[in-house]
PDB file of N, CA and C in Angstrom:
ATOM      1  N   UNK A 102     125.992 -37.150 102.085  1.00 47.00           N
ATOM      2  CA  UNK A 102     126.794 -36.307 101.220  1.00 47.00           C
ATOM      3  C   UNK A 102     127.598 -35.324 102.060  1.00 47.00           C
ATOM      4  N   UNK A 103     128.706 -34.924 101.542  1.00 49.00           N
ATOM      5  CA  UNK A 103     129.589 -34.023 102.268  1.00 49.00           C
ATOM      6  C   UNK A 103     129.074 -32.593 102.222  1.00 49.00           C
ATOM      7  N   UNK A 104     129.464 -31.835 103.201  1.00 47.00           N
ATOM      8  CA  UNK A 104     129.166 -30.414 103.222  1.00 47.00           C
ATOM      9  C   UNK A 104     130.458 -29.665 102.922  1.00 47.00           C
ATOM     10  N   UNK A 105     130.420 -28.775 101.929  1.00 46.00           N
ATOM     11  CA  UNK A 105     131.631 -28.072 101.518  1.00 46.00           C
ATOM     12  C   UNK A 105     131.633 -26.664 102.103  1.00 46.00           C
ATOM     13  N   UNK A 106     132.592 -26.388 102.957  1.00 49.00           N
ATOM     14  CA  UNK A 106     132.770 -25.050 103.494  1.00 49.00           C
ATOM     15  C   UNK A 106     133.786 -24.278 102.670  1.00 49.00           C
ATOM     16  N   UNK A 107     134.738 -25.004 102.091  1.00 59.00           N
ATOM     17  CA  UNK A 107     135.779 -24.390 101.282  1.00 59.00           C
ATOM     18  C   UNK A 107     135.606 -24.878  99.851  1.00 59.00           C
ATOM     19  N   UNK A 108     136.518 -24.487  99.005  1.00 71.00           N
ATOM     20  CA  UNK A 108     136.483 -24.936  97.621  1.00 71.00           C
ATOM     21  C   UNK A 108     136.602 -26.453  97.576  1.00 71.00           C
ATOM     22  N   UNK A 109     135.702 -27.120  96.844  1.00 80.00           N
ATOM     23  CA  UNK A 109     135.806 -28.578  96.769  1.00 80.00           C
ATOM     24  C   UNK A 109     137.080 -29.002  96.054  1.00 80.00           C
ATOM     25  N   UNK A 110     137.649 -30.124  96.480  1.00 83.00           N
ATOM     26  CA  UNK A 110     138.881 -30.616  95.860  1.00 83.00           C
ATOM     27  C   UNK A 110     138.652 -31.040  94.416  1.00 83.00           C
ATOM     28  N   UNK A 111     137.501 -31.618  94.150  1.00 87.00           N
ATOM     29  CA  UNK A 111     137.172 -32.067  92.798  1.00 87.00           C
ATOM     30  C   UNK A 111     135.880 -31.385  92.351  1.00 87.00           C
ATOM     31  N   UNK A 112     135.993 -30.232  91.685  1.00 87.00           N
ATOM     32  CA  UNK A 112     134.790 -29.499  91.274  1.00 87.00           C
ATOM     33  C   UNK A 112     133.859 -30.324  90.383  1.00 87.00           C
ATOM     34  N   UNK A 113     134.409 -31.209  89.548  1.00 89.00           N
ATOM     35  CA  UNK A 113     133.557 -32.017  88.675  1.00 89.00           C
ATOM     36  C   UNK A 113     132.642 -32.921  89.500  1.00 89.00           C
ATOM     37  N   UNK A 114     133.199 -33.540  90.518  1.00 93.00           N
ATOM     38  CA  UNK A 114     132.410 -34.396  91.390  1.00 93.00           C
ATOM     39  C   UNK A 114     131.397 -33.566  92.173  1.00 93.00           C
ATOM     40  N   UNK A 115     131.833 -32.429  92.650  1.00 93.00           N
ATOM     41  CA  UNK A 115     130.947 -31.538  93.396  1.00 93.00           C
ATOM     42  C   UNK A 115     129.761 -31.114  92.533  1.00 93.00           C
ATOM     43  N   UNK A 116     130.025 -30.688  91.290  1.00 94.00           N
ATOM     44  CA  UNK A 116     128.944 -30.271  90.403  1.00 94.00           C
ATOM     45  C   UNK A 116     128.022 -31.442  90.072  1.00 94.00           C
ATOM     46  N   UNK A 117     128.570 -32.644  89.942  1.00 94.00           N
ATOM     47  CA  UNK A 117     127.746 -33.834  89.692  1.00 94.00           C
ATOM     48  C   UNK A 117     126.830 -34.099  90.885  1.00 94.00           C
ATOM     49  N   UNK A 118     127.357 -33.942  92.091  1.00 95.00           N
ATOM     50  CA  UNK A 118     126.539 -34.138  93.287  1.00 95.00           C
ATOM     51  C   UNK A 118     125.428 -33.097  93.366  1.00 95.00           C
ATOM     52  N   UNK A 119     125.749 -31.862  93.038  1.00 96.00           N
ATOM     53  CA  UNK A 119     124.742 -30.794  93.053  1.00 96.00           C
ATOM     54  C   UNK A 119     123.668 -31.087  92.009  1.00 96.00           C
ATOM     55  N   UNK A 120     124.082 -31.509  90.828  1.00 95.00           N
ATOM     56  CA  UNK A 120     123.128 -31.847  89.779  1.00 95.00           C
ATOM     57  C   UNK A 120     122.200 -32.972  90.240  1.00 95.00           C
ATOM     58  N   UNK A 121     122.754 -33.940  90.950  1.00 96.00           N
ATOM     59  CA  UNK A 121     121.947 -35.037  91.494  1.00 96.00           C
ATOM     60  C   UNK A 121     120.963 -34.516  92.537  1.00 96.00           C
ATOM     61  N   UNK A 122     121.428 -33.622  93.414  1.00 96.00           N
ATOM     62  CA  UNK A 122     120.527 -33.001  94.398  1.00 96.00           C
ATOM     63  C   UNK A 122     119.341 -32.348  93.687  1.00 96.00           C
ATOM     64  N   UNK A 123     119.631 -31.578  92.652  1.00 96.00           N
ATOM     65  CA  UNK A 123     118.587 -30.860  91.931  1.00 96.00           C
ATOM     66  C   UNK A 123     117.629 -31.836  91.248  1.00 96.00           C
ATOM     67  N   UNK A 124     118.174 -32.884  90.639  1.00 95.00           N
ATOM     68  CA  UNK A 124     117.312 -33.855  89.966  1.00 95.00           C
ATOM     69  C   UNK A 124     116.405 -34.595  90.949  1.00 95.00           C
ATOM     70  N   UNK A 125     116.816 -34.671  92.193  1.00 96.00           N
ATOM     71  CA  UNK A 125     116.005 -35.309  93.244  1.00 96.00           C
ATOM     72  C   UNK A 125     115.021 -34.331  93.880  1.00 96.00           C
ATOM     73  N   UNK A 126     115.042 -33.084  93.429  1.00 96.00           N
ATOM     74  CA  UNK A 126     114.145 -32.082  93.984  1.00 96.00           C
ATOM     75  C   UNK A 126     114.651 -31.445  95.262  1.00 96.00           C
ATOM     76  N   UNK A 127     115.913 -31.649  95.587  1.00 97.00           N
ATOM     77  CA  UNK A 127     116.510 -31.089  96.802  1.00 97.00           C
ATOM     78  C   UNK A 127     117.145 -29.733  96.491  1.00 97.00           C
ATOM     79  N   UNK A 128     116.321 -28.814  96.044  1.00 97.00           N
ATOM     80  CA  UNK A 128     116.802 -27.506  95.596  1.00 97.00           C
ATOM     81  C   UNK A 128     117.374 -26.674  96.732  1.00 97.00           C
ATOM     82  N   UNK A 129     116.755 -26.753  97.896  1.00 97.00           N
ATOM     83  CA  UNK A 129     117.238 -25.986  99.046  1.00 97.00           C
ATOM     84  C   UNK A 129     118.631 -26.463  99.459  1.00 97.00           C
ATOM     85  N   UNK A 130     118.829 -27.773  99.468  1.00 97.00           N
ATOM     86  CA  UNK A 130     120.142 -28.334  99.794  1.00 97.00           C
ATOM     87  C   UNK A 130     121.179 -27.878  98.769  1.00 97.00           C
ATOM     88  N   UNK A 131     120.805 -27.902  97.498  1.00 97.00           N
ATOM     89  CA  UNK A 131     121.725 -27.439  96.450  1.00 97.00           C
ATOM     90  C   UNK A 131     122.116 -25.988  96.681  1.00 97.00           C
ATOM     91  N   UNK A 132     121.147 -25.153  97.040  1.00 97.00           N
ATOM     92  CA  UNK A 132     121.453 -23.735  97.318  1.00 97.00           C
ATOM     93  C   UNK A 132     122.389 -23.605  98.512  1.00 97.00           C
ATOM     94  N   UNK A 133     122.150 -24.382  99.538  1.00 96.00           N
ATOM     95  CA  UNK A 133     122.998 -24.325 100.730  1.00 96.00           C
ATOM     96  C   UNK A 133     124.436 -24.717 100.410  1.00 96.00           C
ATOM     97  N   UNK A 134     124.602 -25.642  99.481  1.00 96.00           N
ATOM     98  CA  UNK A 134     125.943 -26.088  99.120  1.00 96.00           C
ATOM     99  C   UNK A 134     126.614 -25.146  98.130  1.00 96.00           C
ATOM    100  N   UNK A 135     125.831 -24.538  97.249  1.00 96.00           N
ATOM    101  CA  UNK A 135     126.400 -23.672  96.216  1.00 96.00           C
ATOM    102  C   UNK A 135     126.705 -22.258  96.715  1.00 96.00           C
ATOM    103  N   UNK A 136     125.815 -21.703  97.504  1.00 95.00           N
ATOM    104  CA  UNK A 136     125.917 -20.288  97.893  1.00 95.00           C
ATOM    105  C   UNK A 136     127.267 -19.904  98.504  1.00 95.00           C
ATOM    106  N   UNK A 137     127.842 -20.697  99.412  1.00 94.00           N
ATOM    107  CA  UNK A 137     129.135 -20.297  99.980  1.00 94.00           C
ATOM    108  C   UNK A 137     130.265 -20.230  98.949  1.00 94.00           C
ATOM    109  N   UNK A 138     130.072 -20.847  97.800  1.00 94.00           N
ATOM    110  CA  UNK A 138     131.130 -20.885  96.783  1.00 94.00           C
ATOM    111  C   UNK A 138     130.912 -19.888  95.658  1.00 94.00           C
ATOM    112  N   UNK A 139     129.901 -19.034  95.796  1.00 92.00           N
ATOM    113  CA  UNK A 139     129.548 -18.099  94.724  1.00 92.00           C
ATOM    114  C   UNK A 139     130.709 -17.226  94.272  1.00 92.00           C
ATOM    115  N   UNK A 140     131.476 -16.718  95.206  1.00 91.00           N
ATOM    116  CA  UNK A 140     132.580 -15.831  94.808  1.00 91.00           C
ATOM    117  C   UNK A 140     133.701 -16.600  94.108  1.00 91.00           C
ATOM    118  N   UNK A 141     133.885 -17.849  94.497  1.00 90.00           N
ATOM    119  CA  UNK A 141     134.970 -18.644  93.901  1.00 90.00           C
ATOM    120  C   UNK A 141     134.655 -19.079  92.469  1.00 90.00           C
ATOM    121  N   UNK A 142     133.396 -19.432  92.206  1.00 91.00           N
ATOM    122  CA  UNK A 142     133.006 -19.938  90.893  1.00 91.00           C
ATOM    123  C   UNK A 142     132.163 -18.938  90.105  1.00 91.00           C
ATOM    124  N   UNK A 143     132.284 -17.673  90.427  1.00 88.00           N
ATOM    125  CA  UNK A 143     131.464 -16.631  89.806  1.00 88.00           C
ATOM    126  C   UNK A 143     131.520 -16.648  88.277  1.00 88.00           C
ATOM    127  N   UNK A 144     132.658 -16.982  87.700  1.00 88.00           N
ATOM    128  CA  UNK A 144     132.815 -16.976  86.253  1.00 88.00           C
ATOM    129  C   UNK A 144     132.571 -18.325  85.596  1.00 88.00           C
ATOM    130  N   UNK A 145     132.008 -19.267  86.331  1.00 90.00           N
ATOM    131  CA  UNK A 145     131.773 -20.611  85.801  1.00 90.00           C
ATOM    132  C   UNK A 145     130.357 -20.726  85.244  1.00 90.00           C
ATOM    133  N   UNK A 146     130.269 -21.089  83.968  1.00 88.00           N
ATOM    134  CA  UNK A 146     128.968 -21.306  83.336  1.00 88.00           C
ATOM    135  C   UNK A 146     128.192 -22.391  84.077  1.00 88.00           C
ATOM    136  N   UNK A 147     128.824 -23.527  84.338  1.00 91.00           N
ATOM    137  CA  UNK A 147     128.145 -24.649  84.976  1.00 91.00           C
ATOM    138  C   UNK A 147     127.670 -24.286  86.380  1.00 91.00           C
ATOM    139  N   UNK A 148     128.509 -23.614  87.142  1.00 94.00           N
ATOM    140  CA  UNK A 148     128.123 -23.209  88.491  1.00 94.00           C
ATOM    141  C   UNK A 148     126.883 -22.320  88.445  1.00 94.00           C
ATOM    142  N   UNK A 149     126.902 -21.316  87.576  1.00 93.00           N
ATOM    143  CA  UNK A 149     125.767 -20.394  87.489  1.00 93.00           C
ATOM    144  C   UNK A 149     124.510 -21.084  86.976  1.00 93.00           C
ATOM    145  N   UNK A 150     124.669 -22.045  86.069  1.00 93.00           N
ATOM    146  CA  UNK A 150     123.523 -22.792  85.569  1.00 93.00           C
ATOM    147  C   UNK A 150     122.909 -23.642  86.688  1.00 93.00           C
ATOM    148  N   UNK A 151     123.750 -24.332  87.471  1.00 96.00           N
ATOM    149  CA  UNK A 151     123.234 -25.120  88.586  1.00 96.00           C
ATOM    150  C   UNK A 151     122.585 -24.229  89.640  1.00 96.00           C
ATOM    151  N   UNK A 152     123.197 -23.087  89.908  1.00 96.00           N
ATOM    152  CA  UNK A 152     122.631 -22.147  90.873  1.00 96.00           C
ATOM    153  C   UNK A 152     121.273 -21.633  90.379  1.00 96.00           C
ATOM    154  N   UNK A 153     121.170 -21.353  89.090  1.00 94.00           N
ATOM    155  CA  UNK A 153     119.894 -20.903  88.514  1.00 94.00           C
ATOM    156  C   UNK A 153     118.830 -21.982  88.656  1.00 94.00           C
ATOM    157  N   UNK A 154     119.189 -23.225  88.381  1.00 94.00           N
ATOM    158  CA  UNK A 154     118.223 -24.324  88.508  1.00 94.00           C
ATOM    159  C   UNK A 154     117.784 -24.520  89.956  1.00 94.00           C
ATOM    160  N   UNK A 155     118.706 -24.356  90.888  1.00 96.00           N
ATOM    161  CA  UNK A 155     118.354 -24.467  92.302  1.00 96.00           C
ATOM    162  C   UNK A 155     117.396 -23.348  92.704  1.00 96.00           C
ATOM    163  N   UNK A 156     117.679 -22.131  92.261  1.00 96.00           N
ATOM    164  CA  UNK A 156     116.779 -21.005  92.561  1.00 96.00           C
ATOM    165  C   UNK A 156     115.414 -21.222  91.924  1.00 96.00           C
ATOM    166  N   UNK A 157     115.403 -21.704  90.702  1.00 93.00           N
ATOM    167  CA  UNK A 157     114.126 -21.985  90.031  1.00 93.00           C
ATOM    168  C   UNK A 157     113.319 -22.996  90.833  1.00 93.00           C
ATOM    169  N   UNK A 158     113.985 -24.026  91.324  1.00 94.00           N
ATOM    170  CA  UNK A 158     113.305 -25.067  92.090  1.00 94.00           C
ATOM    171  C   UNK A 158     112.731 -24.585  93.404  1.00 94.00           C
ATOM    172  N   UNK A 159     113.322 -23.545  93.976  1.00 95.00           N
ATOM    173  CA  UNK A 159     112.788 -22.990  95.224  1.00 95.00           C
ATOM    174  C   UNK A 159     111.762 -21.896  94.960  1.00 95.00           C
ATOM    175  N   UNK A 160     111.515 -21.616  93.681  1.00 93.00           N
ATOM    176  CA  UNK A 160     110.517 -20.610  93.331  1.00 93.00           C
ATOM    177  C   UNK A 160     111.060 -19.208  93.191  1.00 93.00           C
ATOM    178  N   UNK A 161     112.353 -19.032  93.316  1.00 93.00           N
ATOM    179  CA  UNK A 161     112.964 -17.710  93.183  1.00 93.00           C
ATOM    180  C   UNK A 161     113.259 -17.454  91.701  1.00 93.00           C
ATOM    181  N   UNK A 162     112.215 -17.203  90.932  1.00 90.00           N
ATOM    182  CA  UNK A 162     112.359 -17.053  89.487  1.00 90.00           C
ATOM    183  C   UNK A 162     113.156 -15.821  89.069  1.00 90.00           C
ATOM    184  N   UNK A 163     113.009 -14.673  89.748  1.00 91.00           N
ATOM    185  CA  UNK A 163     113.826 -13.515  89.335  1.00 91.00           C
ATOM    186  C   UNK A 163     115.336 -13.789  89.447  1.00 91.00           C
ATOM    187  N   UNK A 164     115.753 -14.439  90.529  1.00 94.00           N
ATOM    188  CA  UNK A 164     117.183 -14.754  90.699  1.00 94.00           C
ATOM    189  C   UNK A 164     117.620 -15.781  89.663  1.00 94.00           C
ATOM    190  N   UNK A 165     116.768 -16.776  89.413  1.00 91.00           N
ATOM    191  CA  UNK A 165     117.084 -17.791  88.399  1.00 91.00           C
ATOM    192  C   UNK A 165     117.262 -17.137  87.037  1.00 91.00           C
ATOM    193  N   UNK A 166     116.383 -16.211  86.705  1.00 89.00           N
ATOM    194  CA  UNK A 166     116.451 -15.518  85.416  1.00 89.00           C
ATOM    195  C   UNK A 166     117.738 -14.702  85.311  1.00 89.00           C
ATOM    196  N   UNK A 167     118.107 -13.996  86.374  1.00 91.00           N
ATOM    197  CA  UNK A 167     119.350 -13.207  86.364  1.00 91.00           C
ATOM    198  C   UNK A 167     120.566 -14.109  86.155  1.00 91.00           C
ATOM    199  N   UNK A 168     120.566 -15.256  86.795  1.00 92.00           N
ATOM    200  CA  UNK A 168     121.688 -16.186  86.641  1.00 92.00           C
ATOM    201  C   UNK A 168     121.730 -16.785  85.241  1.00 92.00           C
ATOM    202  N   UNK A 169     120.570 -17.048  84.645  1.00 87.00           N
ATOM    203  CA  UNK A 169     120.542 -17.554  83.275  1.00 87.00           C
ATOM    204  C   UNK A 169     121.066 -16.496  82.298  1.00 87.00           C
ATOM    205  N   UNK A 170     120.731 -15.234  82.555  1.00 86.00           N
ATOM    206  CA  UNK A 170     121.283 -14.159  81.709  1.00 86.00           C
ATOM    207  C   UNK A 170     122.802 -14.108  81.848  1.00 86.00           C
ATOM    208  N   UNK A 171     123.290 -14.333  83.050  1.00 88.00           N
ATOM    209  CA  UNK A 171     124.733 -14.357  83.273  1.00 88.00           C
ATOM    210  C   UNK A 171     125.361 -15.507  82.486  1.00 88.00           C
ATOM    211  N   UNK A 172     124.691 -16.670  82.465  1.00 85.00           N
ATOM    212  CA  UNK A 172     125.175 -17.808  81.684  1.00 85.00           C
ATOM    213  C   UNK A 172     125.271 -17.441  80.208  1.00 85.00           C
ATOM    214  N   UNK A 173     124.294 -16.689  79.713  1.00 80.00           N
ATOM    215  CA  UNK A 173     124.315 -16.249  78.311  1.00 80.00           C
ATOM    216  C   UNK A 173     125.586 -15.460  78.025  1.00 80.00           C
ATOM    217  N   UNK A 174     125.989 -14.635  78.971  1.00 81.00           N
ATOM    218  CA  UNK A 174     127.176 -13.805  78.779  1.00 81.00           C
ATOM    219  C   UNK A 174     128.470 -14.616  78.917  1.00 81.00           C
ATOM    220  N   UNK A 175     128.436 -15.667  79.738  1.00 80.00           N
ATOM    221  CA  UNK A 175     129.646 -16.446  79.999  1.00 80.00           C
ATOM    222  C   UNK A 175     130.005 -17.407  78.877  1.00 80.00           C
ATOM    223  N   UNK A 176     129.012 -17.924  78.191  1.00 73.00           N
ATOM    224  CA  UNK A 176     129.280 -18.961  77.205  1.00 73.00           C
ATOM    225  C   UNK A 176     128.843 -18.494  75.826  1.00 73.00           C
ATOM    226  N   UNK A 177     129.709 -18.573  74.858  1.00 64.00           N
ATOM    227  CA  UNK A 177     129.316 -18.199  73.496  1.00 64.00           C
ATOM    228  C   UNK A 177     128.147 -19.061  73.020  1.00 64.00           C
ATOM    229  N   UNK A 178     127.459 -18.576  72.026  1.00 58.00           N
ATOM    230  CA  UNK A 178     126.286 -19.277  71.495  1.00 58.00           C
ATOM    231  C   UNK A 178     126.669 -20.678  71.004  1.00 58.00           C
ATOM    232  N   UNK A 179     126.155 -21.704  71.664  1.00 56.00           N
ATOM    233  CA  UNK A 179     126.410 -23.088  71.285  1.00 56.00           C
ATOM    234  C   UNK A 179     125.096 -23.859  71.370  1.00 56.00           C
ATOM    235  N   UNK A 180     125.124 -25.088  70.874  1.00 57.00           N
ATOM    236  CA  UNK A 180     123.917 -25.918  70.975  1.00 57.00           C
ATOM    237  C   UNK A 180     123.563 -26.169  72.431  1.00 57.00           C
ATOM    238  N   UNK A 181     124.571 -26.388  73.286  1.00 60.00           N
ATOM    239  CA  UNK A 181     124.323 -26.621  74.697  1.00 60.00           C
ATOM    240  C   UNK A 181     123.628 -25.417  75.309  1.00 60.00           C
ATOM    241  N   UNK A 182     124.131 -24.246  75.001  1.00 58.00           N
ATOM    242  CA  UNK A 182     123.542 -23.034  75.545  1.00 58.00           C
ATOM    243  C   UNK A 182     122.115 -22.866  75.040  1.00 58.00           C
ATOM    244  N   UNK A 183     121.889 -23.121  73.771  1.00 60.00           N
ATOM    245  CA  UNK A 183     120.537 -22.968  73.225  1.00 60.00           C
ATOM    246  C   UNK A 183     119.565 -23.887  73.942  1.00 60.00           C
ATOM    247  N   UNK A 184     119.989 -25.130  74.236  1.00 62.00           N
ATOM    248  CA  UNK A 184     119.110 -26.071  74.921  1.00 62.00           C
ATOM    249  C   UNK A 184     118.871 -25.632  76.366  1.00 62.00           C
ATOM    250  N   UNK A 185     119.928 -25.274  77.073  1.00 61.00           N
ATOM    251  CA  UNK A 185     119.802 -24.932  78.489  1.00 61.00           C
ATOM    252  C   UNK A 185     119.171 -23.567  78.719  1.00 61.00           C
ATOM    253  N   UNK A 186     119.393 -22.653  77.810  1.00 59.00           N
ATOM    254  CA  UNK A 186     118.969 -21.282  78.049  1.00 59.00           C
ATOM    255  C   UNK A 186     117.819 -20.825  77.161  1.00 59.00           C
ATOM    256  N   UNK A 187     117.148 -21.733  76.501  1.00 61.00           N
ATOM    257  CA  UNK A 187     116.048 -21.312  75.633  1.00 61.00           C
ATOM    258  C   UNK A 187     114.987 -20.531  76.393  1.00 61.00           C
ATOM    259  N   UNK A 188     114.659 -20.885  77.656  1.00 58.00           N
ATOM    260  CA  UNK A 188     113.703 -20.055  78.384  1.00 58.00           C
ATOM    261  C   UNK A 188     114.217 -18.630  78.580  1.00 58.00           C
ATOM    262  N   UNK A 189     115.500 -18.499  78.896  1.00 59.00           N
ATOM    263  CA  UNK A 189     116.092 -17.177  79.098  1.00 59.00           C
ATOM    264  C   UNK A 189     116.035 -16.364  77.814  1.00 59.00           C
ATOM    265  N   UNK A 190     116.421 -16.986  76.717  1.00 55.00           N
ATOM    266  CA  UNK A 190     116.421 -16.296  75.431  1.00 55.00           C
ATOM    267  C   UNK A 190     115.017 -15.848  75.069  1.00 55.00           C
ATOM    268  N   UNK A 191     114.048 -16.729  75.261  1.00 55.00           N
ATOM    269  CA  UNK A 191     112.667 -16.390  74.935  1.00 55.00           C
ATOM    270  C   UNK A 191     112.165 -15.241  75.794  1.00 55.00           C
ATOM    271  N   UNK A 192     112.501 -15.253  77.078  1.00 53.00           N
ATOM    272  CA  UNK A 192     112.044 -14.171  77.953  1.00 53.00           C
ATOM    273  C   UNK A 192     112.717 -12.847  77.617  1.00 53.00           C
ATOM    274  N   UNK A 193     113.968 -12.894  77.172  1.00 55.00           N
ATOM    275  CA  UNK A 193     114.660 -11.671  76.777  1.00 55.00           C
ATOM    276  C   UNK A 193     113.986 -11.056  75.544  1.00 55.00           C
ATOM    277  N   UNK A 194     113.619 -11.918  74.608  1.00 57.00           N
ATOM    278  CA  UNK A 194     113.013 -11.439  73.370  1.00 57.00           C
ATOM    279  C   UNK A 194     111.536 -11.125  73.532  1.00 57.00           C
ATOM    280  N   UNK A 195     110.868 -11.815  74.477  1.00 52.00           N
ATOM    281  CA  UNK A 195     109.425 -11.681  74.659  1.00 52.00           C
ATOM    282  C   UNK A 195     109.107 -11.532  76.147  1.00 52.00           C
ATOM    283  N   UNK A 196     109.327 -10.345  76.732  1.00 53.00           N
ATOM    284  CA  UNK A 196     109.159 -10.183  78.178  1.00 53.00           C
ATOM    285  C   UNK A 196     107.722 -10.359  78.655  1.00 53.00           C
ATOM    286  N   UNK A 197     106.757 -10.420  77.722  1.00 57.00           N
ATOM    287  CA  UNK A 197     105.358 -10.590  78.109  1.00 57.00           C
ATOM    288  C   UNK A 197     105.031 -12.029  78.517  1.00 57.00           C
ATOM    289  N   UNK A 198     105.958 -12.960  78.334  1.00 54.00           N
ATOM    290  CA  UNK A 198     105.706 -14.364  78.688  1.00 54.00           C
ATOM    291  C   UNK A 198     105.572 -14.466  80.204  1.00 54.00           C
ATOM    292  N   UNK A 199     104.485 -15.085  80.676  1.00 58.00           N
ATOM    293  CA  UNK A 199     104.299 -15.227  82.132  1.00 58.00           C
ATOM    294  C   UNK A 199     105.401 -16.085  82.756  1.00 58.00           C
ATOM    295  N   UNK A 200     105.813 -15.714  83.966  1.00 56.00           N
ATOM    296  CA  UNK A 200     106.881 -16.428  84.663  1.00 56.00           C
ATOM    297  C   UNK A 200     106.524 -17.882  84.933  1.00 56.00           C
ATOM    298  N   UNK A 201     105.230 -18.178  85.076  1.00 57.00           N
ATOM    299  CA  UNK A 201     104.860 -19.568  85.367  1.00 57.00           C
ATOM    300  C   UNK A 201     105.218 -20.509  84.221  1.00 57.00           C
ATOM    301  N   UNK A 202     105.406 -19.986  83.019  1.00 58.00           N
ATOM    302  CA  UNK A 202     105.833 -20.836  81.918  1.00 58.00           C
ATOM    303  C   UNK A 202     107.286 -21.278  82.104  1.00 58.00           C
ATOM    304  N   UNK A 203     108.094 -20.446  82.764  1.00 52.00           N
ATOM    305  CA  UNK A 203     109.455 -20.849  83.100  1.00 52.00           C
ATOM    306  C   UNK A 203     109.414 -21.986  84.114  1.00 52.00           C
ATOM    307  N   UNK A 204     108.506 -21.882  85.062  1.00 52.00           N
ATOM    308  CA  UNK A 204     108.390 -22.890  86.115  1.00 52.00           C
ATOM    309  C   UNK A 204     107.904 -24.228  85.564  1.00 52.00           C
ATOM    310  N   UNK A 205     106.995 -24.224  84.584  1.00 51.00           N
ATOM    311  CA  UNK A 205     106.401 -25.473  84.108  1.00 51.00           C
ATOM    312  C   UNK A 205     107.059 -26.001  82.848  1.00 51.00           C
ATOM    313  N   UNK A 206     108.071 -25.299  82.344  1.00 50.00           N
ATOM    314  CA  UNK A 206     108.809 -25.729  81.157  1.00 50.00           C
ATOM    315  C   UNK A 206     107.936 -25.797  79.905  1.00 50.00           C
ATOM    316  N   UNK A 207     106.971 -24.910  79.787  1.00 47.00           N
ATOM    317  CA  UNK A 207     106.128 -24.883  78.593  1.00 47.00           C
ATOM    318  C   UNK A 207     106.830 -24.075  77.516  1.00 47.00           C
ATOM    319  N   UNK A 208     107.703 -24.716  76.792  1.00 43.00           N
ATOM    320  CA  UNK A 208     108.483 -24.050  75.744  1.00 43.00           C
ATOM    321  C   UNK A 208     108.288 -24.768  74.430  1.00 43.00           C
ATOM    322  N   UNK A 209     108.212 -24.057  73.362  1.00 45.00           N
ATOM    323  CA  UNK A 209     108.125 -22.608  73.324  1.00 45.00           C
ATOM    324  C   UNK A 209     106.753 -22.149  73.784  1.00 45.00           C
ATOM    325  N   UNK A 210     106.696 -20.930  74.242  1.00 41.00           N
ATOM    326  CA  UNK A 210     105.447 -20.350  74.702  1.00 41.00           C
ATOM    327  C   UNK A 210     104.482 -20.268  73.511  1.00 41.00           C
ATOM    328  N   UNK A 211     103.195 -20.522  73.722  1.00 45.00           N
ATOM    329  CA  UNK A 211     102.238 -20.534  72.616  1.00 45.00           C
ATOM    330  C   UNK A 211     102.156 -19.224  71.829  1.00 45.00           C
ATOM    331  N   UNK A 212     102.550 -18.108  72.453  1.00 42.00           N
ATOM    332  CA  UNK A 212     102.448 -16.829  71.734  1.00 42.00           C
ATOM    333  C   UNK A 212     103.666 -16.539  70.889  1.00 42.00           C
ATOM    334  N   UNK A 213     104.681 -17.401  70.920  1.00 37.00           N
ATOM    335  CA  UNK A 213     105.893 -17.149  70.129  1.00 37.00           C
ATOM    336  C   UNK A 213     105.692 -17.550  68.701  1.00 37.00           C
TER     337      UNK A 213
END
């Protein structure tokens, strides 16, 4: 796979490659590819969602949570957002939920 130092020529292809990296469990590689582009794609819902998933995969749950909150602000309430951000929404409404439930995808949390 290519290494992007500058803005990728085809962001759709780039995001697809990052999504594939994440699905393969290559979260560190995804972070290495995404981080240099943070300032360029700062306002992109998809970029922030992929970055959040990469951080989650490396165990950086606080950063993942912050990025998911940013996604909430970037995209109006839609079915896609509800599916992708349900952990974020639940944690905002119920901060007592243990972080390990975000890691293991146990949604909805039994106490909800």
